[in-house]
Short mmCIF file of C-alpha atoms in Angstrom, two decimals:
data_model
loop_
_atom_site.label_atom_id
_atom_site.label_comp_id
_atom_site.label_asym_id
_atom_site.label_seq_id
_atom_site.Cartn_x
_atom_site.Cartn_y
_atom_site.Cartn_z
CA MET A 1322 30.49 75.67 79.71
CA PRO A 1323 32.14 76.55 83.23
CA LEU A 1324 35.72 77.64 83.30
CA PRO A 1325 36.91 74.59 85.54
CA LEU A 1326 35.97 72.22 82.71
CA TYR A 1327 38.53 74.09 80.50
CA LEU A 1328 41.11 73.91 83.29
CA LEU A 1329 40.51 70.09 83.25
CA ALA A 1330 41.01 70.14 79.48
CA LEU A 1331 44.34 71.82 79.95
CA ALA A 1332 45.65 68.94 82.01
CA VAL A 1333 44.05 66.56 79.52
CA PHE A 1334 46.16 68.33 76.84
CA ALA A 1335 49.36 67.59 78.60
CA MET A 1336 48.41 63.92 79.19
CA GLY A 1337 47.19 63.47 75.67
CA THR A 1338 50.34 64.89 74.19
CA SER A 1339 52.18 62.07 76.17
CA GLU A 1340 49.79 59.42 75.06
CA PHE A 1341 49.97 60.21 71.43
CA MET A 1342 53.48 61.63 71.11
CA LEU A 1343 55.18 58.16 70.52
CA ALA A 1344 53.64 58.11 67.05
CA GLY A 1345 56.30 60.61 65.99
CA LEU A 1346 59.07 59.36 68.18
CA LEU A 1347 59.14 55.56 67.80
CA PRO A 1348 61.84 55.41 65.12
CA ASP A 1349 64.44 57.37 67.26
CA ILE A 1350 63.49 55.48 70.46
CA ALA A 1351 63.95 52.18 68.66
CA SER A 1352 67.40 53.47 67.38
CA ASP A 1353 68.37 54.80 70.86
CA PHE A 1354 67.68 51.62 72.65
CA ASP A 1355 68.65 49.37 69.68
CA VAL A 1356 65.27 47.45 69.61
CA PRO A 1357 62.87 46.94 66.62
CA VAL A 1358 60.18 49.60 65.85
CA GLY A 1359 57.66 46.97 66.75
CA THR A 1360 59.18 46.54 70.17
CA ALA A 1361 59.31 50.35 70.65
CA GLY A 1362 55.60 50.23 69.79
CA THR A 1363 54.90 48.20 72.95
CA LEU A 1364 55.48 51.55 74.81
CA THR A 1365 52.06 52.52 73.45
CA SER A 1366 50.52 49.28 74.45
CA ALA A 1367 52.14 49.53 77.94
CA PHE A 1368 50.47 52.93 78.44
CA ALA A 1369 47.23 51.80 77.27
CA THR A 1370 47.37 48.67 79.50
CA GLY A 1371 48.18 50.77 82.55
CA MET A 1372 45.18 52.81 81.88
CA ILE A 1373 42.87 49.82 81.52
CA VAL A 1374 43.90 48.51 84.90
CA GLY A 1375 44.35 51.87 86.42
CA ALA A 1376 41.05 53.40 85.50
CA PRO A 1377 38.72 51.25 87.72
CA LEU A 1378 41.39 50.46 90.41
CA VAL A 1379 42.48 54.18 90.81
CA ALA A 1380 38.87 55.53 90.51
CA ALA A 1381 37.83 52.99 93.14
CA LEU A 1382 40.63 54.21 95.49
CA ALA A 1383 40.00 57.87 94.76
CA ARG A 1384 36.19 57.90 95.00
CA ASN A 1385 36.33 59.10 98.54
CA TRP A 1386 38.96 61.67 98.02
CA PRO A 1387 38.02 65.33 97.44
CA ARG A 1388 38.31 65.87 93.59
CA ARG A 1389 40.80 68.80 93.65
CA PRO A 1390 43.72 67.08 95.61
CA ALA A 1391 43.15 63.74 93.82
CA LEU A 1392 43.49 65.53 90.35
CA LEU A 1393 46.40 67.49 91.54
CA GLY A 1394 48.26 64.50 92.96
CA PHE A 1395 47.65 62.51 89.60
CA VAL A 1396 49.10 65.32 87.56
CA LEU A 1397 52.21 65.68 89.68
CA VAL A 1398 53.09 61.99 89.66
CA PHE A 1399 52.55 61.96 85.87
CA ALA A 1400 55.16 64.76 85.53
CA ALA A 1401 57.63 62.84 87.74
CA ALA A 1402 57.28 59.73 85.64
CA HIS A 1403 58.07 61.61 82.50
CA ALA A 1404 61.17 63.23 84.15
CA VAL A 1405 62.48 59.66 85.00
CA GLY A 1406 61.70 58.52 81.53
CA ALA A 1407 63.68 61.33 80.09
CA VAL A 1408 66.81 60.29 81.68
CA THR A 1409 66.82 56.49 81.66
CA THR A 1410 68.95 54.48 79.45
CA ASP A 1411 67.05 51.27 80.29
CA PHE A 1412 64.19 50.42 77.97
CA ARG A 1413 62.65 48.27 80.70
CA LEU A 1414 62.60 51.23 83.04
CA LEU A 1415 61.17 53.52 80.21
CA PHE A 1416 58.57 50.90 79.87
CA ALA A 1417 57.83 50.94 83.53
CA THR A 1418 57.54 54.80 83.61
CA ARG A 1419 54.90 54.49 80.84
CA VAL A 1420 52.95 52.22 83.02
CA VAL A 1421 53.27 54.54 86.04
CA ALA A 1422 52.22 57.51 83.94
CA ALA A 1423 49.30 55.59 82.51
CA LEU A 1424 48.04 54.69 85.97
CA THR A 1425 48.01 58.28 86.98
CA ASN A 1426 46.54 59.38 83.73
CA ALA A 1427 43.81 56.76 84.22
CA GLY A 1428 43.05 58.07 87.56
CA PHE A 1429 42.98 61.63 86.49
CA LEU A 1430 40.70 60.96 83.50
CA ALA A 1431 38.33 58.71 85.50
CA VAL A 1432 37.87 61.49 88.17
CA ALA A 1433 37.82 64.23 85.57
CA LEU A 1434 35.11 62.56 83.38
CA THR A 1435 32.92 62.24 86.33
CA ALA A 1436 33.80 65.85 87.57
CA ALA A 1437 33.07 67.28 84.11
CA THR A 1438 29.74 65.74 83.86
CA GLY A 1439 28.89 66.94 87.35
CA LEU A 1440 29.64 70.52 86.26
CA VAL A 1441 26.78 70.72 83.69
CA SER A 1442 23.16 69.75 83.51
CA PRO A 1443 22.47 65.95 82.55
CA ASP A 1444 21.25 66.84 79.01
CA ARG A 1445 24.64 68.53 78.31
CA LYS A 1446 26.81 65.47 79.15
CA GLY A 1447 28.00 65.13 75.49
CA ARG A 1448 29.01 68.74 75.12
CA ALA A 1449 30.96 68.57 78.48
CA LEU A 1450 32.64 65.45 77.29
CA ALA A 1451 33.50 67.13 74.03
CA VAL A 1452 35.28 70.06 76.03
CA LEU A 1453 37.28 67.73 78.09
CA LEU A 1454 38.28 65.56 75.04
CA SER A 1455 39.27 68.74 73.16
CA GLY A 1456 42.35 68.64 75.34
CA THR A 1457 43.22 65.43 73.67
CA THR A 1458 42.40 66.77 70.11
CA VAL A 1459 44.44 69.89 70.66
CA ALA A 1460 47.22 67.74 71.86
CA THR A 1461 47.09 65.86 68.50
CA ILE A 1462 46.97 69.19 66.63
CA ALA A 1463 49.79 71.12 68.58
CA GLY A 1464 51.32 68.91 71.27
CA VAL A 1465 52.06 65.81 69.36
CA PRO A 1466 53.51 67.58 66.17
CA GLY A 1467 55.36 69.93 68.42
CA GLY A 1468 56.80 67.24 70.44
CA SER A 1469 57.85 65.44 67.08
CA VAL A 1470 59.51 68.48 65.76
CA LEU A 1471 61.18 68.98 69.20
CA GLY A 1472 62.25 65.34 69.13
CA THR A 1473 63.69 65.77 65.70
CA ALA A 1474 65.71 68.83 66.77
CA LEU A 1475 66.78 67.85 70.18
CA GLY A 1476 66.03 64.14 70.52
CA TRP A 1477 63.13 62.29 71.84
CA ARG A 1478 64.04 62.81 75.52
CA ALA A 1479 63.45 66.61 75.11
CA THR A 1480 59.91 65.77 74.33
CA PHE A 1481 59.53 63.79 77.58
CA TRP A 1482 60.95 66.79 79.49
CA ALA A 1483 58.56 69.19 77.70
CA VAL A 1484 55.67 67.05 78.86
CA ALA A 1485 56.91 67.07 82.42
CA VAL A 1486 57.10 70.97 82.38
CA LEU A 1487 53.61 71.15 80.67
CA CYS A 1488 52.07 69.54 83.53
CA LEU A 1489 53.02 72.36 85.89
CA PRO A 1490 50.63 75.05 84.67
CA ALA A 1491 48.03 72.42 84.45
CA ALA A 1492 48.57 71.66 88.07
CA VAL A 1493 48.19 75.42 88.89
CA GLY A 1494 45.05 75.47 87.00
CA ILE A 1495 43.52 72.57 88.92
CA LEU A 1496 44.62 74.20 92.21
CA LYS A 1497 42.98 77.41 91.28
CA GLY A 1498 39.99 76.34 89.22
CA VAL A 1499 38.58 73.05 90.48
CA PRO A 1500 36.16 73.36 93.49
CA ALA A 1501 37.78 72.21 96.75
CA GLY A 1502 34.70 70.52 98.02
CA ARG A 1503 33.29 67.09 97.13
CA GLY A 1504 31.05 66.61 94.11
CA LYS A 1505 27.43 67.00 94.35
CA ASP A 1506 26.89 63.12 94.25
CA GLU A 1507 28.92 62.92 97.27
CA ALA A 1508 26.90 65.54 99.11
CA THR A 1509 23.45 63.84 98.35
CA GLY A 1510 24.47 60.14 98.59
CA ARG A 1511 25.59 57.65 96.05
CA PRO A 1512 25.54 53.91 95.46
CA ALA A 1513 28.06 51.60 97.27
CA LEU A 1514 31.03 50.64 95.32
CA ARG A 1515 29.81 47.11 94.84
CA ALA A 1516 26.53 48.42 93.22
CA GLU A 1517 28.57 50.59 90.98
CA PHE A 1518 30.79 47.65 89.73
CA ALA A 1519 27.52 45.69 89.29
CA GLN A 1520 26.67 47.98 86.57
CA LEU A 1521 29.21 46.12 84.45
CA ALA A 1522 26.95 43.21 84.26
CA ARG A 1523 24.49 45.30 82.12
CA PRO A 1524 24.51 44.11 78.51
CA ARG A 1525 24.17 47.47 76.97
CA LEU A 1526 26.93 48.93 78.92
CA ILE A 1527 29.26 45.97 77.82
CA LEU A 1528 28.07 46.47 74.22
CA VAL A 1529 28.92 50.15 74.01
CA MET A 1530 32.17 49.67 75.87
CA LEU A 1531 33.15 47.01 73.32
CA LEU A 1532 32.18 49.21 70.30
CA GLY A 1533 34.12 52.07 71.80
CA ALA A 1534 37.13 49.85 72.27
CA LEU A 1535 37.08 48.52 68.69
CA VAL A 1536 36.98 52.04 67.21
CA ASN A 1537 39.69 53.22 69.40
CA ALA A 1538 41.76 50.20 68.47
CA ALA A 1539 41.52 50.99 64.83
CA THR A 1540 42.49 54.66 65.53
CA PHE A 1541 45.47 53.88 67.66
CA GLY A 1542 46.63 50.96 65.36
CA SER A 1543 47.19 53.24 62.50
CA LEU A 1544 48.23 56.40 64.37
CA THR A 1545 51.04 54.69 66.24
CA PHE A 1546 52.70 53.60 62.94
CA ILE A 1547 51.97 56.65 60.89
CA ALA A 1548 55.58 57.70 60.93
CA PRO A 1549 56.96 54.95 58.72
CA VAL A 1550 54.16 55.27 56.36
CA VAL A 1551 54.95 58.95 55.73
CA THR A 1552 58.67 58.25 55.19
CA ASP A 1553 58.62 55.02 53.48
CA SER A 1554 55.45 54.58 51.56
CA ALA A 1555 54.98 58.33 50.61
CA GLY A 1556 58.72 58.96 50.40
CA LEU A 1557 58.52 62.05 52.28
CA SER A 1558 61.14 63.50 54.71
CA GLU A 1559 60.93 63.19 58.57
CA LEU A 1560 59.84 66.84 58.68
CA TRP A 1561 56.43 65.74 57.17
CA ILE A 1562 55.62 63.44 60.12
CA PRO A 1563 54.65 66.49 62.24
CA VAL A 1564 52.52 67.64 59.27
CA ALA A 1565 50.58 64.33 59.21
CA LEU A 1566 50.08 64.51 62.95
CA VAL A 1567 48.78 67.99 62.71
CA LEU A 1568 46.24 66.98 59.95
CA PHE A 1569 45.16 64.02 62.02
CA GLY A 1570 44.74 66.20 65.09
CA ALA A 1571 43.01 68.92 63.12
CA GLY A 1572 40.57 66.29 61.85
CA SER A 1573 40.08 64.88 65.34
CA PHE A 1574 39.27 68.22 66.75
CA VAL A 1575 36.62 68.76 63.98
CA GLY A 1576 35.20 65.25 64.73
CA VAL A 1577 34.94 65.57 68.41
CA THR A 1578 33.39 69.08 68.14
CA ALA A 1579 30.75 68.04 65.67
CA ALA A 1580 29.97 64.87 67.72
CA GLY A 1581 29.71 66.89 70.82
CA ARG A 1582 26.67 68.66 69.34
CA LEU A 1583 25.11 65.58 67.93
CA SER A 1584 25.87 62.78 70.41
CA ASP A 1585 23.32 63.81 72.99
CA ARG A 1586 20.63 64.43 70.47
CA SER A 1587 21.31 62.09 67.44
CA PRO A 1588 23.93 59.47 68.25
CA GLY A 1589 22.33 56.91 65.87
CA ALA A 1590 22.98 59.31 62.99
CA VAL A 1591 26.59 59.76 63.97
CA ILE A 1592 27.18 55.94 63.99
CA ALA A 1593 24.99 55.11 61.05
CA VAL A 1594 26.73 57.70 58.75
CA GLY A 1595 30.19 58.00 60.23
CA GLY A 1596 30.74 54.28 60.68
CA PRO A 1597 30.57 53.22 57.06
CA LEU A 1598 32.55 56.24 56.03
CA LEU A 1599 35.28 55.45 58.54
CA LEU A 1600 35.28 51.81 57.40
CA THR A 1601 35.72 52.75 53.79
CA GLY A 1602 38.59 55.25 54.54
CA TRP A 1603 41.09 52.76 56.14
CA PRO A 1604 41.55 50.59 53.10
CA VAL A 1605 41.57 53.60 50.70
CA LEU A 1606 44.26 55.07 52.81
CA ALA A 1607 46.15 51.77 52.67
CA LEU A 1608 45.89 51.74 48.80
CA LEU A 1609 46.83 55.38 48.32
CA ALA A 1610 49.53 55.67 51.01
CA ASP A 1611 52.25 56.13 48.26
CA GLU A 1612 50.50 59.32 47.08
CA PRO A 1613 51.38 62.22 49.43
CA VAL A 1614 48.57 64.47 48.76
CA ALA A 1615 46.01 61.52 49.13
CA LEU A 1616 47.76 60.34 52.29
CA LEU A 1617 47.73 63.64 53.98
CA THR A 1618 44.13 64.41 52.90
CA LEU A 1619 42.86 61.05 54.11
CA VAL A 1620 44.77 61.37 57.41
CA PHE A 1621 42.59 64.47 58.20
CA VAL A 1622 39.32 62.81 57.15
CA GLN A 1623 40.07 59.64 59.19
CA GLY A 1624 41.00 61.67 62.11
CA ALA A 1625 37.67 63.44 61.89
CA LEU A 1626 35.60 60.27 61.50
CA SER A 1627 37.64 58.25 64.13
CA PHE A 1628 37.09 60.90 66.92
CA ALA A 1629 33.39 61.67 65.95
CA LEU A 1630 32.46 57.92 66.15
CA GLY A 1631 34.80 57.19 69.14
CA SER A 1632 33.68 60.17 71.26
CA THR A 1633 29.95 59.39 70.50
CA LEU A 1634 30.44 55.80 71.77
CA ILE A 1635 32.15 56.85 74.79
CA THR A 1636 29.41 59.32 75.51
CA ARG A 1637 27.06 56.34 75.32
CA VAL A 1638 29.21 54.64 77.92
CA LEU A 1639 28.68 57.46 80.34
CA TYR A 1640 24.85 57.48 79.65
CA GLU A 1641 24.65 53.67 80.20
CA ALA A 1642 26.69 53.82 83.42
CA ALA A 1643 24.46 56.39 84.97
CA GLY A 1644 24.04 54.10 87.93
CA ALA A 1645 27.65 54.40 88.72
CA PRO A 1646 28.14 58.09 89.42
CA THR A 1647 31.86 57.84 90.66
CA MET A 1648 33.03 54.94 88.55
CA ALA A 1649 31.41 55.77 85.13
CA GLY A 1650 34.44 57.84 84.03
CA SER A 1651 36.70 54.78 84.76
CA TYR A 1652 34.55 52.57 82.64
CA ALA A 1653 34.80 55.03 79.65
CA THR A 1654 38.55 55.35 80.22
CA ALA A 1655 38.92 51.51 80.22
CA ALA A 1656 37.00 51.13 77.12
CA LEU A 1657 39.13 53.62 75.37
CA ASN A 1658 42.29 52.07 76.41
CA VAL A 1659 41.45 48.47 75.76
CA GLY A 1660 41.39 49.73 72.18
CA ALA A 1661 44.55 51.63 72.70
CA ALA A 1662 46.37 48.48 73.84
CA VAL A 1663 44.85 46.10 71.40
CA GLY A 1664 45.16 48.32 68.40
CA PRO A 1665 48.95 48.81 68.21
CA ALA A 1666 49.50 45.10 69.01
CA VAL A 1667 47.38 44.04 65.98
CA ALA A 1668 48.80 46.62 63.88
CA ALA A 1669 52.37 45.74 64.82
CA ALA A 1670 51.70 42.09 63.78
CA THR A 1671 51.00 43.24 60.24
CA LEU A 1672 54.32 45.06 59.73
CA SER A 1673 55.97 41.72 59.00
CA THR A 1674 53.40 40.79 56.34
CA GLU A 1675 53.42 41.58 52.67
CA ALA A 1676 51.50 44.71 53.55
CA GLY A 1677 54.37 46.22 55.25
CA VAL A 1678 54.00 49.59 56.80
CA ARG A 1679 50.51 49.93 55.36
CA GLY A 1680 49.52 46.84 57.22
CA PRO A 1681 48.09 48.92 60.20
CA PHE A 1682 45.61 50.60 57.82
CA TRP A 1683 44.20 47.24 56.70
CA ALA A 1684 44.01 46.14 60.37
CA SER A 1685 42.16 49.23 61.28
CA GLY A 1686 39.62 48.63 58.42
CA LEU A 1687 39.03 45.06 59.93
CA LEU A 1688 38.53 46.41 63.47
CA VAL A 1689 35.94 48.99 62.31
CA ALA A 1690 34.10 46.35 60.21
CA VAL A 1691 33.78 44.17 63.22
CA ALA A 1692 32.38 47.11 65.25
CA LEU A 1693 29.90 48.00 62.64
CA LEU A 1694 28.73 44.24 62.19
CA ILE A 1695 27.81 44.43 65.89
CA ALA A 1696 26.60 47.98 66.13
CA LEU A 1697 24.34 48.47 63.04
CA PRO A 1698 21.90 45.54 63.64
CA LEU A 1699 21.61 46.81 67.24
CA LEU A 1700 21.66 50.52 66.59
CA THR A 1701 18.43 51.27 68.53
CA VAL A 1702 19.83 49.31 71.44
CA VAL A 1703 23.23 51.18 71.38
CA THR A 1704 21.62 54.68 71.25
CA ALA A 1705 18.59 54.13 73.62
CA ARG A 1706 18.49 56.35 76.63
CA ARG A 1707 18.23 55.14 79.99
CA SER A 1708 15.31 56.05 82.04
CA THR A 1709 17.38 56.46 85.28
CA GLY A 1710 19.36 59.59 86.20
CA MET A 1711 22.47 60.68 84.50
CA VAL A 1712 26.00 60.66 85.96
CA GLY A 1713 26.82 63.71 87.99
#
């Protein structure tokens, strides 16, 4: 894999830390702003909503920009949004900074996904995506737990400052490592923007985007509210929250790495085997959440299965959007973040039920069940290769 791909992953690490870090900070943010934990959870949905809107919008605006300045600009604005969020005392302004950060994250990821697949041969698209997404999984292993520890020691605002600072070496990496010229698709011609948007009318593309959104909704729904499960259901101290996040992140790294090797060759096997296992895991986790050892073990397993299945489905989005070389990344980003917006909202609604803090696990199981009811009867359709060229 080429070096620029790993430099893009470094920036994704910084952004992934921000996207996931609220899982360990929500109780403190809620207390600081005197709002319910469920209300604080809307910050996650705000971020995801900004990425849903921003992915196609910003990608369309940036499609004629050289990739290096576009990526650099996105990272710097992202850092500035976190600096503002770190000093505000107004929850509405904090909410707004999450939307701005999401818009720039969406633009970055949309351009980076397209740039990453352009750095490798078409048959290595899944591995390139795995390297890029490793920035997110490393964020869940190191960045998010580290942010949780930092937030516990110095307050949640310190974590926002840390993300802003983390963006600076990522910006230097982009400046030094990403080619200054335009992508090869820009050099050889590409479809008009209208033709790229027309790809969204393809039923198979809509199908894999829907499936990716449902699986990601299940992932984010449970991850967002993992902190109260650790402290309330399992009865552990706050210091165990970063441990749970590390385990989830380690699992996600294992899952996305394994899927990166299988999603190009055998996506059907990943879906057919990983899907039912993921479905089984969420209700089991809900039932055993009061057992610390079982909870921590299953958090690792669910992290692995969630990212293995989710990254495979997002790879299918890139294959199905082969006719949209500059917009395919935005379609994948939008699919991911429809789930990231819907999942926490659905999970938050279960907190006031008899299930309590375990409700998000039951909601995640339901979301995966819906995905499998759609996917398994149509497995050959979901995993079929297009005969046209790949995104590059």
